Coordinates of C-alpha atoms and ligand atoms in Angstrom, one line a residue:
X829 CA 111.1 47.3 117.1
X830 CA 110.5 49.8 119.6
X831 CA 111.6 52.5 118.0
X832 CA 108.8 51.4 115.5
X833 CA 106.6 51.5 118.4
X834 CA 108.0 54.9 119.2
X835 CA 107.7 56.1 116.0
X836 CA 103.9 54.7 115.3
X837 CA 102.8 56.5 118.7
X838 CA 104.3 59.8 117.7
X839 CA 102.6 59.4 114.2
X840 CA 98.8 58.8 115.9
X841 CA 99.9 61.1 118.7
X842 CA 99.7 64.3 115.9
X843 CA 97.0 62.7 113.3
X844 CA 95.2 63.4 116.5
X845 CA 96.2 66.5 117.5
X846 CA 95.3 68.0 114.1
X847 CA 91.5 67.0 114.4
X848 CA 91.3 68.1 118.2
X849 CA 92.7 71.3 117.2
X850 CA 89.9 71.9 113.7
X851 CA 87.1 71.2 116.7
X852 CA 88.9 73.8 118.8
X853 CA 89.2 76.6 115.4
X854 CA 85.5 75.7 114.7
X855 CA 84.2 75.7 118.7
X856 CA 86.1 79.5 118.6
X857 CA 84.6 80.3 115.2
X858 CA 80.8 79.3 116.1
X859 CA 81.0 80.9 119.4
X860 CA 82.4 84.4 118.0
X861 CA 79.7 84.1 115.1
X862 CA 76.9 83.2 117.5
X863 CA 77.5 85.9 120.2
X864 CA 78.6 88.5 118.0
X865 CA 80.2 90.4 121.0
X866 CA 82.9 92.7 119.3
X867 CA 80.9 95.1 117.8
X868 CA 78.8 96.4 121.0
X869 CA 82.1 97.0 122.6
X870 CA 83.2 99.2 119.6
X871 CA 80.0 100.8 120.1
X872 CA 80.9 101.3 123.3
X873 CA 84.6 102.3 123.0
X874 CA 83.8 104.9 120.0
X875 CA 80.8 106.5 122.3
X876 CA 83.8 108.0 124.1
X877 CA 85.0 110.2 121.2
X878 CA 88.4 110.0 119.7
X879 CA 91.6 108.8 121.3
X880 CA 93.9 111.3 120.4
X881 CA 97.2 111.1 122.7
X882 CA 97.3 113.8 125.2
X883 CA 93.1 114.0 125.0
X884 CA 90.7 113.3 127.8
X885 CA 89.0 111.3 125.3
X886 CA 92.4 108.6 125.3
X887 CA 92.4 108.8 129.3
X888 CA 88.3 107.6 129.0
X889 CA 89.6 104.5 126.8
X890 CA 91.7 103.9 129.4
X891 CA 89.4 103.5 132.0
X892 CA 87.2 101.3 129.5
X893 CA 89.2 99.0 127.9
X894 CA 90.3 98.4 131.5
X895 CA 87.0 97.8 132.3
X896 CA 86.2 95.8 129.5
X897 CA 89.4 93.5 129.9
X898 CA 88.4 92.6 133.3
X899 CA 84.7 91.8 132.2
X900 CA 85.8 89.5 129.5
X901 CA 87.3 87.7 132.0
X902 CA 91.3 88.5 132.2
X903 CA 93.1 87.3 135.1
X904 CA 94.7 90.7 135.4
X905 CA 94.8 94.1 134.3
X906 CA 97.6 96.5 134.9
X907 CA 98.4 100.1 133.3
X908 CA 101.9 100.9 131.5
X909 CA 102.9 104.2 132.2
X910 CA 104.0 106.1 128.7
X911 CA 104.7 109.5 128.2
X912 CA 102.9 110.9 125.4
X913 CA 103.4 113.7 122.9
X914 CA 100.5 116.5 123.4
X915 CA 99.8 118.0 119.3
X916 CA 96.2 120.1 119.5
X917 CA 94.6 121.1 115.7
X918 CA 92.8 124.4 117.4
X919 CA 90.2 125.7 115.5
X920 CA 89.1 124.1 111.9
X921 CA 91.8 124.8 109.4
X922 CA 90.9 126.7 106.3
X923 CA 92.4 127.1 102.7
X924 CA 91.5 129.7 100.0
X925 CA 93.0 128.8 96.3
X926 CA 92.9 132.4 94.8
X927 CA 92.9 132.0 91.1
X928 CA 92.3 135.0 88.4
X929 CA 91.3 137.5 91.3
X930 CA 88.9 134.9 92.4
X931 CA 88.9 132.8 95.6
X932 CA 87.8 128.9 96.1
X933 CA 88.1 127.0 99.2
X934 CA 90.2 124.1 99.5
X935 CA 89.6 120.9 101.8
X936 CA 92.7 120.9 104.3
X937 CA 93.3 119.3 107.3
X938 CA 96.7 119.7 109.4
X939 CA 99.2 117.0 109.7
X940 CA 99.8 115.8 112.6
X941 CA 102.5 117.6 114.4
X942 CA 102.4 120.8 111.9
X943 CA 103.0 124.3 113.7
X944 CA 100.4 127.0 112.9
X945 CA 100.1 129.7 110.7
X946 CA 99.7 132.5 112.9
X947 CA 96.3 134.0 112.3
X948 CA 97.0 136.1 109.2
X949 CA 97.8 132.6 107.6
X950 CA 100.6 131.7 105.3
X951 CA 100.1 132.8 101.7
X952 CA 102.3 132.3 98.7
X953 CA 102.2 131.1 95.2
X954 CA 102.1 127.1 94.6
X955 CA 104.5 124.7 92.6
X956 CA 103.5 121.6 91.9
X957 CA 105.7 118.6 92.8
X958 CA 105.2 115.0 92.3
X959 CA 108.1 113.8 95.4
X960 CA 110.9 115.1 97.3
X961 CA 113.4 115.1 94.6
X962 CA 111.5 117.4 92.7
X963 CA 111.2 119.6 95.4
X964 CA 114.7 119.5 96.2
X965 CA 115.3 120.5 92.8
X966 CA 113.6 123.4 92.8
X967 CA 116.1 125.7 94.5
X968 CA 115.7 129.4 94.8
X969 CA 112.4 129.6 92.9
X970 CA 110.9 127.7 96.1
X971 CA 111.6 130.8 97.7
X972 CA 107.8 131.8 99.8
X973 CA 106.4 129.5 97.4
X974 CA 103.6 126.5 98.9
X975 CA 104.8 123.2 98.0
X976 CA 102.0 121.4 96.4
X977 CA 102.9 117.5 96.6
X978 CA 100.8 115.7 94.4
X979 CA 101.8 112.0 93.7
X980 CA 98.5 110.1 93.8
X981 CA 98.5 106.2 95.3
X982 CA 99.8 103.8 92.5
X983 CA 96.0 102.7 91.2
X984 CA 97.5 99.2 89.8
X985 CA 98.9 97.9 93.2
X986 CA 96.0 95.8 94.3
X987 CA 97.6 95.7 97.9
X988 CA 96.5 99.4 99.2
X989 CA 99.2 99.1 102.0
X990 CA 101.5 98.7 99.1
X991 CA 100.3 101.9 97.6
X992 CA 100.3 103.4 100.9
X993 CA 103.9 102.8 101.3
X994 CA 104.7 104.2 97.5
X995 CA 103.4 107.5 98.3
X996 CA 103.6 108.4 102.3
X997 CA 107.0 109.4 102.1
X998 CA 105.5 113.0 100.7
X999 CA 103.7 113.3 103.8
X1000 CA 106.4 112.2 105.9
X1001 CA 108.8 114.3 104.9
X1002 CA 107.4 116.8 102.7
X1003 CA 108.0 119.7 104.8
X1004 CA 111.7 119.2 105.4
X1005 CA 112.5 118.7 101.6
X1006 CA 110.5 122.2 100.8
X1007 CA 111.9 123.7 103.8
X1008 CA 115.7 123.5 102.5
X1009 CA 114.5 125.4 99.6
X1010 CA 112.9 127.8 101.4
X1011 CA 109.2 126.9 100.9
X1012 CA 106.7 128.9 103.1
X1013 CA 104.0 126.4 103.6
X1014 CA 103.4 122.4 102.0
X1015 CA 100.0 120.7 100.8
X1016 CA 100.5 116.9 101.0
X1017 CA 97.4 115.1 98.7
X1018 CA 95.6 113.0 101.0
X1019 CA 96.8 109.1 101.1
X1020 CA 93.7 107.5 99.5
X1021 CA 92.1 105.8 97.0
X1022 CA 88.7 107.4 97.2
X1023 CA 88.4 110.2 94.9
X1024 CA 86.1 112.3 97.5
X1025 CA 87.2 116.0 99.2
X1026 CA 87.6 114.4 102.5
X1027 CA 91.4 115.5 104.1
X1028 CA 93.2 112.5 105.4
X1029 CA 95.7 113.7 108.6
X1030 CA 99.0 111.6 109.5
X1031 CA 102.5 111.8 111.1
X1032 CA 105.0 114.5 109.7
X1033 CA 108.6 115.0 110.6
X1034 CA 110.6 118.1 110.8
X1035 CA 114.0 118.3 110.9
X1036 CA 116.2 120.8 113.4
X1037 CA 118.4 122.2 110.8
X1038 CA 115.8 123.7 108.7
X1039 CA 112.7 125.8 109.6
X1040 CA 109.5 124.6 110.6
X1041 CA 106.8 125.3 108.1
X1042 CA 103.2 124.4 108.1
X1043 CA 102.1 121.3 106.5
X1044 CA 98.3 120.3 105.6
X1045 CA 96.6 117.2 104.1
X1046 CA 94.5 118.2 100.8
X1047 CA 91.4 116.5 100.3
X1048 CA 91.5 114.4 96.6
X1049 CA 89.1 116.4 95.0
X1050 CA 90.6 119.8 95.9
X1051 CA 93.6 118.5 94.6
X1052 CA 92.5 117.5 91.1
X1053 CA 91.2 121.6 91.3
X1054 CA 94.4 122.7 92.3
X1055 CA 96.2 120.9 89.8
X1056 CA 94.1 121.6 86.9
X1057 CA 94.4 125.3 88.0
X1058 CA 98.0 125.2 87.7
X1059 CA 97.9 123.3 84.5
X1060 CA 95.9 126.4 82.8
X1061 CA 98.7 128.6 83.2
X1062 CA 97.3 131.3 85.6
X1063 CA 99.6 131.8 88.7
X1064 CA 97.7 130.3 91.7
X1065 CA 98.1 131.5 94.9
X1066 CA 96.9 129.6 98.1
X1067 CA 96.3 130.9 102.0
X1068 CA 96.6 128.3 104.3
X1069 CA 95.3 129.5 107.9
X1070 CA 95.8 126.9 110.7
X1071 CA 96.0 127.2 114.6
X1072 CA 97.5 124.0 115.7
X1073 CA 100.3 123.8 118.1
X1074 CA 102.6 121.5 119.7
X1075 CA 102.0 121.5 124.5
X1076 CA 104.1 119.8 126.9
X1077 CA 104.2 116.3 127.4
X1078 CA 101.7 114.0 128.9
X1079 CA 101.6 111.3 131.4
X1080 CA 99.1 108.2 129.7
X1081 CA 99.2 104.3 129.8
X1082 CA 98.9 101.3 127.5
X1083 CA 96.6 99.2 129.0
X1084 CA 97.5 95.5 129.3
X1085 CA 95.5 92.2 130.1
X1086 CA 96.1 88.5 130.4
X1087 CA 95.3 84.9 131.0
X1088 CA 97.3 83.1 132.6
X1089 CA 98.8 80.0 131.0
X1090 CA 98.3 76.9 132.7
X1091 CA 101.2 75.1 131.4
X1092 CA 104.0 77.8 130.5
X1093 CA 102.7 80.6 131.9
X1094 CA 106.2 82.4 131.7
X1095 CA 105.9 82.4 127.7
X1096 CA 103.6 84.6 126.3
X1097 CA 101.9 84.6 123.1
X1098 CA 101.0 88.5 122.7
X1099 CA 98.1 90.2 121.3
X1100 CA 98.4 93.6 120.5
X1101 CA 96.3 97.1 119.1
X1102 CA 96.6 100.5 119.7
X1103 CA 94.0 102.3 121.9
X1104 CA 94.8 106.1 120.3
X1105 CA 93.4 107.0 117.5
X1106 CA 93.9 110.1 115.4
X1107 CA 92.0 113.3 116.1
X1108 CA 89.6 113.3 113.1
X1109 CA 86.8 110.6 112.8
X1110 CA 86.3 108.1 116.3
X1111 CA 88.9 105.7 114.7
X1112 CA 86.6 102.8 114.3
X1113 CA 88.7 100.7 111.9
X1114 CA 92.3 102.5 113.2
X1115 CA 92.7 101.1 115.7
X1116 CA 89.4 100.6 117.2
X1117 CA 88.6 97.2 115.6
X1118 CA 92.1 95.9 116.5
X1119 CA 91.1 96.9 120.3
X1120 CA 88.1 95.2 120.9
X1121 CA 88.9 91.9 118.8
X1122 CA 92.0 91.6 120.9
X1123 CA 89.8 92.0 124.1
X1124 CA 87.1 89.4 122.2
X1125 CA 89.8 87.0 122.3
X1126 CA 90.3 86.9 125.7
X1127 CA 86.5 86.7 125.8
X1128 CA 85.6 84.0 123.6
X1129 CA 88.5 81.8 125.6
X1130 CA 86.5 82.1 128.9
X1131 CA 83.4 81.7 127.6
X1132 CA 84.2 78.2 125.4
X1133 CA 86.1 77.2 129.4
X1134 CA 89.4 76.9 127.0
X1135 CA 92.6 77.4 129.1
X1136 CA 95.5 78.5 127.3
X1137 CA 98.9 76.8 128.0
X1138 CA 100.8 79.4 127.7
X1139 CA 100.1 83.0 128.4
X1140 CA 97.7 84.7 126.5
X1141 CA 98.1 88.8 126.5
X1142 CA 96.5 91.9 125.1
X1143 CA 98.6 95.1 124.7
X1144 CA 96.5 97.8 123.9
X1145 CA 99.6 100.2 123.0
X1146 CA 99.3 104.1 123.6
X1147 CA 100.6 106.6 121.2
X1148 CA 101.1 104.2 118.2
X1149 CA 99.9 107.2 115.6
X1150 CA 102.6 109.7 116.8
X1151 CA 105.5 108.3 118.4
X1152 CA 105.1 104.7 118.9
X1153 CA 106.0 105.6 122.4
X1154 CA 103.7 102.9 123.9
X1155 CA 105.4 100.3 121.8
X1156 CA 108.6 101.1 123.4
X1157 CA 107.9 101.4 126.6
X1158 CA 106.6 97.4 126.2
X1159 CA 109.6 96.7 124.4
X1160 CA 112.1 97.7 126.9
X1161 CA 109.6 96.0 129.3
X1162 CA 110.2 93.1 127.4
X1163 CA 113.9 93.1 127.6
X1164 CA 114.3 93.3 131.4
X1165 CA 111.3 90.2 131.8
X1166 CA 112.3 86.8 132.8
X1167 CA 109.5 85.6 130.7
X1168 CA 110.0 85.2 127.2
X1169 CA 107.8 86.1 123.8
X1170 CA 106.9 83.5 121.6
X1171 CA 104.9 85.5 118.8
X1172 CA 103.4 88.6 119.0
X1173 CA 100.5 89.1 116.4
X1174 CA 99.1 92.6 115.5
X1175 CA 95.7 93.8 114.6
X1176 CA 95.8 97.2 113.3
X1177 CA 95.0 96.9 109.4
X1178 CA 91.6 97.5 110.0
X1179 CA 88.0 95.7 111.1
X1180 CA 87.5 94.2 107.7
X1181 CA 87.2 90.2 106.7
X1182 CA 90.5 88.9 107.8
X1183 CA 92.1 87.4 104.7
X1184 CA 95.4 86.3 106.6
X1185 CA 98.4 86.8 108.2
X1186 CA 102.0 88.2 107.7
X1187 CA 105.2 87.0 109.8
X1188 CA 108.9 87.4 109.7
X1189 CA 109.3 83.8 110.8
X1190 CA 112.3 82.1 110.0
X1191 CA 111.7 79.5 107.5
X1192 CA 111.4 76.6 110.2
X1193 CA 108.7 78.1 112.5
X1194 CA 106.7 79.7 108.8
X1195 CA 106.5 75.9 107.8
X1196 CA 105.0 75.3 111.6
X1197 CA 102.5 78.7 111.5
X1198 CA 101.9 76.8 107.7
X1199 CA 100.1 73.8 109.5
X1200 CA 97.7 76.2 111.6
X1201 CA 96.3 77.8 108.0
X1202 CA 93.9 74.6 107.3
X1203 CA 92.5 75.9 110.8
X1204 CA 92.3 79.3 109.5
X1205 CA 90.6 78.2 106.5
X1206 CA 87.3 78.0 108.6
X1207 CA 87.1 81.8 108.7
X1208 CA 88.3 82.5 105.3
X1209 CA 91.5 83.1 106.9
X1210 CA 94.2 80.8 105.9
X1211 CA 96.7 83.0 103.9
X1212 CA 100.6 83.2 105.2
X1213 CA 102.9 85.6 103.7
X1214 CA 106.0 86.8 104.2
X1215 CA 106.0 90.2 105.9
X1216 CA 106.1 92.2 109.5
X1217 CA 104.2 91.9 112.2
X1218 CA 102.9 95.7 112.2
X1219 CA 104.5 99.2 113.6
X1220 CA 103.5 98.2 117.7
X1221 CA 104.5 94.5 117.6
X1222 CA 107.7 94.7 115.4
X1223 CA 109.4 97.7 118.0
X1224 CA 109.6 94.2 120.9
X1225 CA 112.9 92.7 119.3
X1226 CA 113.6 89.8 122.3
X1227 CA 115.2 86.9 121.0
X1228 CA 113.4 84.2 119.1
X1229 CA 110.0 86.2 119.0
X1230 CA 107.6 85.7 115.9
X1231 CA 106.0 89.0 114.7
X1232 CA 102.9 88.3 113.2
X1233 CA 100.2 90.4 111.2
X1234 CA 96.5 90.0 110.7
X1235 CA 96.0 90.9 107.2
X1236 CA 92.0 91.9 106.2
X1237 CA 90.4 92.5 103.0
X1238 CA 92.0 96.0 102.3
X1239 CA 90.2 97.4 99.3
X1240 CA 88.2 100.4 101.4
X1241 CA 91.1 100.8 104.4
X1242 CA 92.5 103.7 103.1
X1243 CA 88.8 105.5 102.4
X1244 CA 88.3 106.3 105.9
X1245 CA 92.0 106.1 107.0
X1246 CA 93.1 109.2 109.3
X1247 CA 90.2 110.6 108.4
X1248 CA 86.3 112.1 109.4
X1249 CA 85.0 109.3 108.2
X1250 CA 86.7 106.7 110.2
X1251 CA 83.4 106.2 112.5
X1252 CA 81.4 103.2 113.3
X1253 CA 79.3 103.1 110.2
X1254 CA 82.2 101.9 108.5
X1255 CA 82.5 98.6 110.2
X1256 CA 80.3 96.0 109.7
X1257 CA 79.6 93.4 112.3
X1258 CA 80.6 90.2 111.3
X1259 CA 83.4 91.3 109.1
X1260 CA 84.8 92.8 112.5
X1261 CA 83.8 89.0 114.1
X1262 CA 85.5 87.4 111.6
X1263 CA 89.0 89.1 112.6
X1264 CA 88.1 88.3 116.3
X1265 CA 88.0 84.8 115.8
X1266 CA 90.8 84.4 113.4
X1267 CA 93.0 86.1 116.0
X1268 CA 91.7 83.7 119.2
X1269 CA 92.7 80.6 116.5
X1270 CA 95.8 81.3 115.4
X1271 CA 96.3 82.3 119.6
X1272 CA 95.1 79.5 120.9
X1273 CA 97.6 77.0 118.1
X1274 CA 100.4 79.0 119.3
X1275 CA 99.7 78.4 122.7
X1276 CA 98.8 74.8 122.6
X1277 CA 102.3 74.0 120.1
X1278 CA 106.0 74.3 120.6
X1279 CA 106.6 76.7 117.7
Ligands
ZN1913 ZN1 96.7 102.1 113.3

């Protein structure tokens, strides 16, 4: 009988946790809907220019999102010291396709890390590719020739990040592949769907055994022109003229804030963005949404009186575009703390409608982050897949943590990716809201539960 008794309790003890918890989800979603606060801070964040590691413009987010932290109510603030690669673009990059004694101009933009071209350039005749193999195949007629790589993003996958992933490897590692075969110079096609000229920059790797060679991002358009020119049999010939070049390292910070649980304060339920951006564009959806919901969260929590249980903190990771350095400077933080890591969720996919989530949770705690979708649902939110948390979160690998990732609508993402366009006019308000509030509710479950 009392075991019945035990049980019964137990039984009305969660039928009324659920319903507490739906007036909590829609309390977080009315309040982020009605105060509409993340946008003025990305306002105020992208006002300071891009975030590019090594910049003055990435110390000045420092000092902001500091700031900000602290005004939206975070029991404390501290700085991370990370030291960051320094990678300058120099003056604007140009390309000339010269095609029947004629000359057109291409759209270029370096790749991140690239080393210049002197200032006579780097000319030679181009050779289509369509990925590394074929350019390995090449051999000795790769000889002073510009690998052209040229794979486009699969048009069928409707997850962009999937076609993303199909086709980054060129850009990755294009210029090692071309570099064994003794190519002068690469042009990586620009990892987009848009079909516009704009050049979309990105991480490249070199390799020590094989030269260095400049490597550039080709807008889409030019790209189409350079392959049709190839395709009409003429020898094309491009000059590729860049001036960027790799300093010394710097000394920069993550910047880190927190509430303090009331409960468990020694296990933390992590939020995290990056605060640098690439140099092109302000980075207003990479990673500057991710930023400023993050800090929203923390915001929305003081201003609804709701006290976490257990600790509540924003990372805001430095050098996350190239070198992840930031990340692993947390991560071996992480190790050496007596406090452990429940989940850490990561917003960096962009400041569109939030759709979901993505976790590598074992199949136990996914049926538990399962039960916090009908919360979700209030913000169109309520999707759980299987998947990683994101390239910041997933590098803290303490035992038993969750890595969790805020999926948005992702149709436009990869239009302003990396790129000029990725300024403020490409965020809208309440989209960016939306992800605000999804974040503080799945938060505030996972600091409330035992998961
Ligand atoms: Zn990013």
């Amino acid at each position: 009988m009392n075991r019945l008794l035990l049980l019964l309790t137990f039984a009305a003890l969660l039928a009324d946790a659920q319903p507490a918890m739906l007036d909590d989800a829609v309390r977080l979603k009315d309040a982020a809907l009605d105060g509409m606060t993340a946008f003025p801070m990305l306002e105020e964040l992208l006002a300071g220019g891009h975030r590019f590691s090594g910049s003055e413009g990435y110390e000045r987010a420092v000092i902001w999102a500091e700031k900000a932290m602290s005004k939206a109510g975070a029991d404390s603030v501290w700085l991370q010291p990370v030291t960051v690669p320094r990678w300058v673009r120099g003056a604007r990059e140009r390309s000339v396709m010269t095609l029947s004694g004629k000359r057109h101009p291409l759209a270029v933009r370096a790749l991140g890390g690239s080393v210049g071209t002197g200032p006579a350039g780097v000319t030679g005749r181009v050779i289509e590719v369509r990925s590394l193999e074929e350019a390995a195949a090449l051999g000795p007629r790769a000889k002073g020739a510009v690998i052209f790589y040229n794979r486009a993003f699969d048009r069928t996958k409707v997850n962009t990040f999937e076609a993303y992933g199909g086709a980054v490897d060129q850009r990755g590692r294009g210029a090692i592949e071309a570099a064994k075969v003794g190519a002068a110079a690469v042009l990586v096609r620009s990892m987009t769907n848009a079909a516009d000229d704009v050049p979309h920059t990105g991480a490249m790797r070199y390799h020590d055994s094989v030269p260095k060679i400049p490597a550039a991002a080709i807008g889409a358009a030019s790209a189409e022109r350079l392959s049709r020119a190839l395709r009409s049999g003429t020898e094309v010939s491009v000059t590729l003229t860049m001036d960027c070049r790799t300093l010394p390292d710097v000394e920069s910070h993550s910047v880190i804030g927190e509430i303090r649980g009331t409960e468990r304060p020694d296990e933390v339920v992590l939020l995290g963005a990056h605060l640098d951006s690439w140099d092109l564009g302000t980075g207003a959806h990479d990673d500057g949404s991710g930023v400023v919901q993050c800090i929203d969260v923390l915001s929305l929590y003081r201003r609804l009186g709701m006290r976490p249980k257990r600790t509540v903190r924003v990372v805001l990771f430095a050098n996350e575009e190239n070198g992840l350095r930031g990340a692993r400077a947390y991560a071996a933080f992480a190790e050496r703390s007596p406090q452990r890591h429940i989940a850490a969720i990561e917003t960096d996919a962009g400041g569109f409608a939030p759709r979901g989530f993505t976790t590598d949770a074992d199949s136990v705690r996914f049926r538990r982050l399962m039960e916090a979708m009908p919360l979700l649902d209030v913000v169109n939110a309520g999707s759980l897949r299987p998947g990683s948390g994101g390239a910041d979160v997933d590098q803290i690998r303490t035992p038993g943590i969750v890595h969790i990732g805020l999926r948005p609508e992702d149709q436009r993402y990869f239009d302003h990716h990396h790129a000029d366009t990725d300024t403020l006019g490409a965020v809208h308000p309440r989209e960016l809201q939306l992800g605000s509030a999804a974040l503080a509710i799945l938060a505030w479950y996972i600091a409330e539960s035992d998961l």
